[in-house]
CSV table of C-alpha atoms in Angstrom, one decimal:
chain,number,residue,atom,x,y,z
A,13,MET,CA,67.1,92.0,120.6
A,14,THR,CA,68.8,90.5,117.2
A,15,VAL,CA,70.3,87.9,116.0
A,16,ALA,CA,74.5,90.4,115.9
A,17,ALA,CA,73.0,91.8,118.9
A,18,ALA,CA,73.2,88.4,121.1
A,19,GLN,CA,76.7,88.1,118.7
A,20,VAL,CA,78.0,91.4,120.1
A,21,ARG,CA,76.7,91.0,123.8
A,22,ARG,CA,78.5,86.8,123.6
A,23,LEU,CA,82.2,88.1,123.0
A,24,SER,CA,85.3,90.3,124.9
A,25,ALA,CA,85.4,93.7,125.2
A,26,THR,CA,89.1,93.5,123.0
A,27,ALA,CA,86.8,91.4,120.0
A,28,VAL,CA,84.4,94.2,119.3
A,29,GLU,CA,87.3,96.7,119.2
A,30,ILE,CA,88.5,94.3,116.5
A,31,LEU,CA,85.4,94.3,114.7
A,32,GLU,CA,84.9,97.4,115.2
A,33,SER,CA,88.6,98.0,113.2
A,34,LEU,CA,87.5,96.0,110.9
A,35,TYR,CA,84.0,98.4,109.8
A,36,GLN,CA,87.4,101.0,108.9
A,37,HIS,CA,90.2,99.8,108.5
A,38,ARG,CA,88.2,97.3,105.9
A,39,LEU,CA,91.3,94.8,105.4
A,40,LEU,CA,93.9,94.5,108.7
A,41,SER,CA,96.4,91.5,108.3
A,42,THR,CA,97.2,89.4,111.7
A,43,ALA,CA,99.9,91.9,112.9
A,44,GLN,CA,98.6,95.2,112.3
A,45,VAL,CA,95.4,93.5,114.7
A,46,HIS,CA,97.5,92.9,117.0
A,47,GLU,CA,99.4,95.7,117.5
A,48,LEU,CA,96.1,98.3,117.4
A,49,HIS,CA,94.6,95.8,120.8
A,50,THR,CA,96.6,93.3,122.0
A,51,PRO,CA,99.5,94.9,121.9
A,52,ASP,CA,100.2,93.7,126.0
A,53,THR,CA,99.3,90.6,124.7
A,54,SER,CA,100.7,87.7,123.8
A,55,LEU,CA,100.2,86.9,119.5
A,56,ARG,CA,98.4,83.6,120.1
A,57,TRP,CA,95.5,85.4,122.4
A,58,CYS,CA,95.6,88.4,119.0
A,59,GLN,CA,95.1,85.0,117.3
A,60,ARG,CA,92.1,83.3,119.3
A,61,LEU,CA,90.1,86.2,119.6
A,62,LEU,CA,90.7,86.3,116.0
A,63,PHE,CA,89.7,83.1,114.9
A,64,ASP,CA,86.8,83.4,117.6
A,65,THR,CA,85.1,86.2,115.5
A,66,GLU,CA,86.2,83.8,111.9
A,67,GLN,CA,84.2,81.2,114.2
A,68,ALA,CA,81.1,83.2,115.6
A,69,GLY,CA,81.3,83.5,111.4
A,70,LEU,CA,81.9,87.3,112.0
A,71,THR,CA,84.7,87.8,110.4
A,72,GLU,CA,86.5,85.6,107.1
A,73,SER,CA,90.8,86.3,106.4
A,74,VAL,CA,92.9,84.7,103.9
A,75,ARG,CA,95.9,84.3,103.4
A,76,ARG,CA,99.1,86.2,101.9
A,77,PRO,CA,102.1,85.4,100.5
A,78,GLY,CA,104.2,84.0,103.2
A,79,GLY,CA,101.7,83.2,105.3
A,80,GLU,CA,100.6,85.6,107.8
A,81,LYS,CA,96.0,85.8,107.0
A,82,LEU,CA,94.2,88.9,106.6
A,83,HIS,CA,91.2,88.9,108.3
A,84,PHE,CA,87.6,91.2,106.7
A,85,LEU,CA,84.6,91.5,108.0
A,86,THR,CA,81.7,88.9,106.4
A,87,ALA,CA,77.5,90.5,106.5
A,88,ARG,CA,76.8,88.8,109.7
A,89,GLY,CA,79.5,90.8,111.3
A,90,ALA,CA,79.4,94.0,109.8
A,91,ASP,CA,75.2,93.9,111.3
A,92,ALA,CA,77.6,93.3,114.3
A,93,VAL,CA,79.2,95.9,114.5
A,94,GLU,CA,76.1,98.2,113.4
A,95,THR,CA,74.2,97.5,116.3
A,96,ILE,CA,76.7,98.7,118.6
A,97,PRO,CA,75.5,102.3,119.3
A,98,SER,CA,79.1,104.1,119.4
A,99,ARG,CA,79.8,103.4,116.5
A,100,GLY,CA,79.8,106.3,114.8
A,101,GLU,CA,78.3,106.9,111.4
A,102,LEU,CA,81.0,105.0,108.6
A,103,ARG,CA,79.5,103.6,104.8
A,104,ARG,CA,79.6,99.9,105.0
A,105,LYS,CA,82.2,98.5,103.0
A,106,LEU,CA,82.0,94.8,102.5
A,107,VAL,CA,85.7,93.9,101.6
A,108,ARG,CA,85.3,90.8,99.6
A,109,ARG,CA,88.0,87.7,99.9
A,110,GLU,CA,88.8,88.2,95.6
A,111,GLN,CA,88.6,91.7,96.2
A,112,ALA,CA,91.5,90.8,99.7
A,113,ALA,CA,93.7,88.2,98.3
A,114,GLY,CA,94.0,90.4,95.1
A,115,PRO,CA,94.7,94.3,94.2
A,116,LEU,CA,92.9,96.1,96.4
A,117,GLN,CA,95.3,93.8,99.4
A,118,GLN,CA,98.9,95.8,98.7
A,119,HIS,CA,97.1,99.5,99.4
A,120,THR,CA,94.5,99.3,102.0
A,121,LEU,CA,97.3,97.7,104.0
A,122,ALA,CA,99.8,99.7,103.0
A,123,VAL,CA,97.3,102.6,104.4
A,124,ASN,CA,96.9,101.0,107.7
A,125,ASP,CA,99.8,100.9,108.2
A,126,VAL,CA,100.5,104.9,107.6
A,127,GLY,CA,98.2,105.0,110.2
A,128,LEU,CA,99.9,102.3,112.4
A,129,ALA,CA,102.2,105.0,112.2
A,130,PHE,CA,101.0,107.4,114.0
A,131,VAL,CA,99.5,105.4,116.3
A,132,ARG,CA,102.3,103.7,117.4
A,133,ASN,CA,103.7,108.0,118.3
A,134,ALA,CA,100.7,108.0,120.3
A,135,ARG,CA,101.5,105.7,122.7
A,136,ARG,CA,105.2,105.7,123.3
A,137,HIS,CA,104.4,109.8,123.9
A,138,ASP,CA,101.3,110.3,125.1
A,139,ASP,CA,98.8,111.6,122.5
A,140,ASP,CA,95.5,110.6,121.9
A,141,CYS,CA,95.7,108.7,118.1
A,142,PRO,CA,93.4,105.7,119.0
A,143,PRO,CA,92.5,102.5,116.4
A,144,LEU,CA,89.8,104.4,114.9
A,145,ALA,CA,91.5,107.4,114.3
A,146,TRP,CA,91.9,107.1,110.4
A,147,ARG,CA,89.6,106.4,107.7
A,148,HIS,CA,89.5,104.9,103.8
A,149,GLU,CA,88.4,107.3,101.3
A,150,ILE,CA,86.9,110.2,101.9
A,151,ALA,CA,85.5,112.2,98.8
A,152,HIS,CA,84.6,116.0,99.3
A,153,PRO,CA,82.8,117.8,96.6
A,154,ILE,CA,85.3,120.0,94.2
A,155,GLY,CA,82.9,121.4,91.5
A,156,GLY,CA,82.7,121.6,87.8
A,157,GLY,CA,82.6,118.3,86.3
A,158,ALA,CA,79.2,117.2,86.2
A,159,GLN,CA,77.5,114.1,85.5
A,160,ARG,CA,74.2,112.8,86.0
A,161,GLY,CA,73.4,116.5,88.1
A,162,LYS,CA,77.2,115.3,90.4
A,163,GLY,CA,79.7,116.9,90.2
A,164,GLU,CA,83.5,117.1,90.6
A,165,LEU,CA,84.5,114.4,94.2
A,166,LEU,CA,88.1,114.3,95.5
A,167,ILE,CA,88.6,111.0,97.1
A,168,ALA,CA,91.1,111.4,99.9
A,169,ASP,CA,92.8,107.1,100.8
A,170,ALA,CA,92.3,108.7,103.8
A,171,VAL,CA,91.7,111.2,106.6
A,172,LEU,CA,93.7,111.3,109.6
A,173,THR,CA,93.2,112.8,113.2
A,174,TYR,CA,96.1,113.3,115.5
A,175,THR,CA,95.7,114.8,119.5
A,176,THR,CA,98.7,117.0,120.6
A,177,VAL,CA,99.2,118.5,124.5
A,178,THR,CA,102.6,121.0,123.7
A,179,ALA,CA,102.8,123.9,126.1
A,180,GLY,CA,99.9,123.8,127.3
A,181,ARG,CA,98.2,123.1,125.3
A,182,VAL,CA,95.7,121.2,122.9
A,183,THR,CA,95.6,120.7,118.8
A,184,VAL,CA,93.7,118.5,117.2
A,185,ASP,CA,96.5,117.8,113.8
A,186,TYR,CA,94.5,115.9,111.3
A,187,ARG,CA,96.2,114.8,107.3
A,188,PHE,CA,94.6,113.5,104.2
A,189,ILE,CA,96.6,110.6,103.3
A,190,GLU,CA,97.4,110.1,99.4
A,191,LEU,CA,98.9,106.2,99.0
A,192,ASP,CA,101.2,106.7,95.7
A,193,ARG,CA,102.5,103.3,94.4
A,194,GLY,CA,103.6,104.8,91.4
A,195,THR,CA,100.9,103.0,89.3
A,196,MET,CA,99.9,106.3,88.3
A,197,ALA,CA,101.5,109.4,86.5
A,198,THR,CA,103.6,110.7,87.7
A,199,ASP,CA,102.0,114.1,86.7
A,200,ALA,CA,98.4,112.4,87.6
A,201,LEU,CA,100.0,112.4,91.0
A,202,ALA,CA,100.5,115.8,90.9
A,203,GLN,CA,97.1,116.4,89.7
A,204,LYS,CA,95.2,115.1,92.2
A,205,LEU,CA,97.0,117.6,94.3
A,206,VAL,CA,96.1,120.5,93.0
A,207,ARG,CA,92.8,119.1,93.1
A,208,TYR,CA,93.1,120.0,97.1
A,209,SER,CA,93.5,123.5,95.9
A,210,ARG,CA,89.8,123.5,94.8
A,211,LEU,CA,88.5,121.8,97.4
A,212,LEU,CA,90.4,124.8,99.5
A,213,ASP,CA,88.9,127.4,97.9
A,214,TYR,CA,85.3,125.6,96.4
A,215,ARG,CA,81.7,126.9,98.9
A,216,GLY,CA,78.9,125.2,96.8
A,217,ALA,CA,77.4,125.4,93.8
A,218,LYS,CA,74.7,127.2,95.5
A,219,ALA,CA,76.5,128.7,98.0
A,220,ALA,CA,75.5,131.9,99.0
A,221,PRO,CA,78.2,135.8,99.2
A,222,GLY,CA,81.1,135.0,102.0
A,223,GLU,CA,79.8,131.5,102.5
A,224,GLN,CA,82.4,130.0,104.0
A,225,PRO,CA,84.2,126.6,102.5
A,226,LEU,CA,82.6,123.5,102.2
A,227,TRP,CA,85.2,121.7,104.4
A,228,ARG,CA,84.7,123.6,107.0
A,229,ARG,CA,82.0,122.0,108.0
A,230,HIS,CA,84.4,118.9,108.9
A,231,PHE,CA,87.2,120.7,110.3
A,232,PRO,CA,88.3,123.9,112.1
A,233,VAL,CA,91.8,123.8,109.9
A,234,PHE,CA,92.8,122.0,106.4
A,235,PRO,CA,94.5,119.7,106.8
A,236,HIS,CA,98.2,118.8,105.1
A,237,VAL,CA,97.7,117.2,102.5
A,238,LEU,CA,101.0,113.7,102.8
A,239,VAL,CA,101.3,111.5,100.4
A,240,VAL,CA,103.5,108.5,100.9
A,241,LEU,CA,105.3,107.0,98.9
A,242,ALA,CA,106.0,102.8,98.8
A,243,HIS,CA,106.2,99.4,96.6
A,244,ARG,CA,109.2,100.8,94.8
A,245,PRO,CA,113.0,101.3,95.3
A,246,ARG,CA,113.6,104.0,97.1
A,247,GLY,CA,115.9,105.9,94.8
A,248,GLN,CA,112.1,105.8,92.6
A,249,LEU,CA,110.7,106.6,95.0
A,250,ARG,CA,112.0,110.1,96.2
A,251,ARG,CA,112.9,111.7,92.2
A,252,ARG,CA,108.5,110.2,91.9
A,253,GLY,CA,108.3,112.5,95.4
A,254,HIS,CA,110.1,115.4,93.9
A,255,ARG,CA,109.1,115.6,90.6
A,256,ALA,CA,105.2,115.2,91.9
A,257,LEU,CA,105.5,118.1,94.2
A,258,ALA,CA,107.3,120.0,91.4
A,259,LEU,CA,104.9,119.4,89.1
A,260,ALA,CA,102.2,120.7,91.0
A,261,ARG,CA,103.9,124.4,92.7
A,262,SER,CA,104.3,124.3,88.3
A,263,PHE,CA,100.3,124.5,88.1
A,264,GLU,CA,100.1,126.1,91.4
A,265,GLY,CA,102.1,128.7,92.6
A,266,ASP,CA,102.7,128.6,96.0
A,267,ARG,CA,98.7,128.6,97.1
A,268,LEU,CA,99.9,124.0,98.2
A,269,ALA,CA,103.0,126.1,100.2
A,270,GLY,CA,102.9,124.6,103.6
A,271,LEU,CA,99.9,122.4,103.5
A,272,VAL,CA,101.3,119.5,101.3
A,273,SER,CA,104.4,117.0,101.5
A,274,CYS,CA,106.0,114.1,100.7
A,275,CYS,CA,107.5,110.7,103.1
A,276,LEU,CA,108.4,107.1,102.5
A,277,LEU,CA,106.7,104.3,103.8
A,278,GLU,CA,109.8,102.7,104.9
A,279,ASP,CA,111.0,105.9,106.3
A,280,LEU,CA,108.1,106.4,108.1
A,281,LEU,CA,107.5,103.2,109.9
A,282,ALA,CA,111.9,102.7,111.0
A,283,ASP,CA,111.7,105.9,112.2
A,284,GLY,CA,108.0,107.1,113.3
A,285,PRO,CA,106.1,110.7,111.9
A,286,GLU,CA,108.2,113.0,115.2
A,287,ALA,CA,111.8,111.9,113.2
A,288,PRO,CA,112.9,114.5,109.5
A,289,ILE,CA,110.5,112.2,107.2
A,290,PHE,CA,108.3,114.8,104.9
A,291,THR,CA,109.3,117.2,101.7
A,292,PRO,CA,107.4,120.2,102.6
A,293,ILE,CA,106.3,120.8,98.8
A,294,GLU,CA,107.6,124.6,98.5
A,295,ASP,CA,111.1,124.1,99.7
A,296,PRO,CA,112.3,120.8,98.3
A,297,GLY,CA,115.6,120.4,99.4
A,298,SER,CA,114.8,120.4,102.8
A,299,GLN,CA,113.2,117.0,105.6
A,300,ARG,CA,111.0,118.3,108.6
A,301,ALA,CA,109.4,116.8,111.2
A,302,TRP,CA,105.9,117.3,110.5
A,303,VAL,CA,104.8,118.2,115.1
A,304,ARG,CA,106.1,121.1,117.3
A,305,PRO,CA,108.2,121.3,120.1
A,306,ARG,CA,106.6,119.4,123.6
A,307,ASP,CA,106.2,120.7,127.2
A,308,ASP,CA,109.6,118.6,128.3
A,309,GLU,CA,111.5,120.1,125.2
A,310,GLU,CA,112.9,123.5,123.4
A,311,PRO,CA,112.0,124.2,121.0
A,312,GLU,CA,114.9,125.0,117.9
A,313,SER,CA,116.0,128.2,117.4
């Protein structure tokens, strides 16, 4: 047995789950870890588990302004997670201390806040959206732009999976998450949305006639693209979202209809994904909820 495997065996089941979340989500605050893994216990208990993993050399932490700790795996911690048989296929992406304390911090934490909003909603309604329901920086080839023999990649900030039971039927929803903090030009954000229409059609450079698009290897239906706007004044974010959707639609017409919407992170966190907070690209004057009526609800007329 390796040293890493032995360390995992000495940890509690909850501590192991925390390590798995840090492996997948890269950087989590104490509050985020607590809500994901110990929501029914005290914050102090969560802090104790994190202290134990740090003392074992499996995690490190930095403090954000205000004093809250942010946690990330060490190389030893990643080694330990990789000994877990049920871990699944994830590429190692370690966060360095300077990254955890730098510009990467706000973006990564915000993406994880988006995931937490869906986890919170799932717990409220007995849906399925566990702590590992989203993955960061998922790359898909979309052809063109070849350099060094490689085509262009579209990298979603995250891909989230959410399972509901409506009218007695199990439905799995997929979401591409684009977390926008207003750091790129609005037309650049719109152009990234347009690239999703290329992903919708891309079959690969050597595709045979009639072959399905490459995305079908990973998803039974094309994931909805959710643009989450954050870290700017509310009015500014709403204008930015409307402009980005309008530009993308002007570039692509109706090809993205039903596939793209945007919301504000503060609304998602305050009201949850079942509130009418999402602006669809095809109807920028409206705001909708993302879920269907549930078993105990009457459909809207």
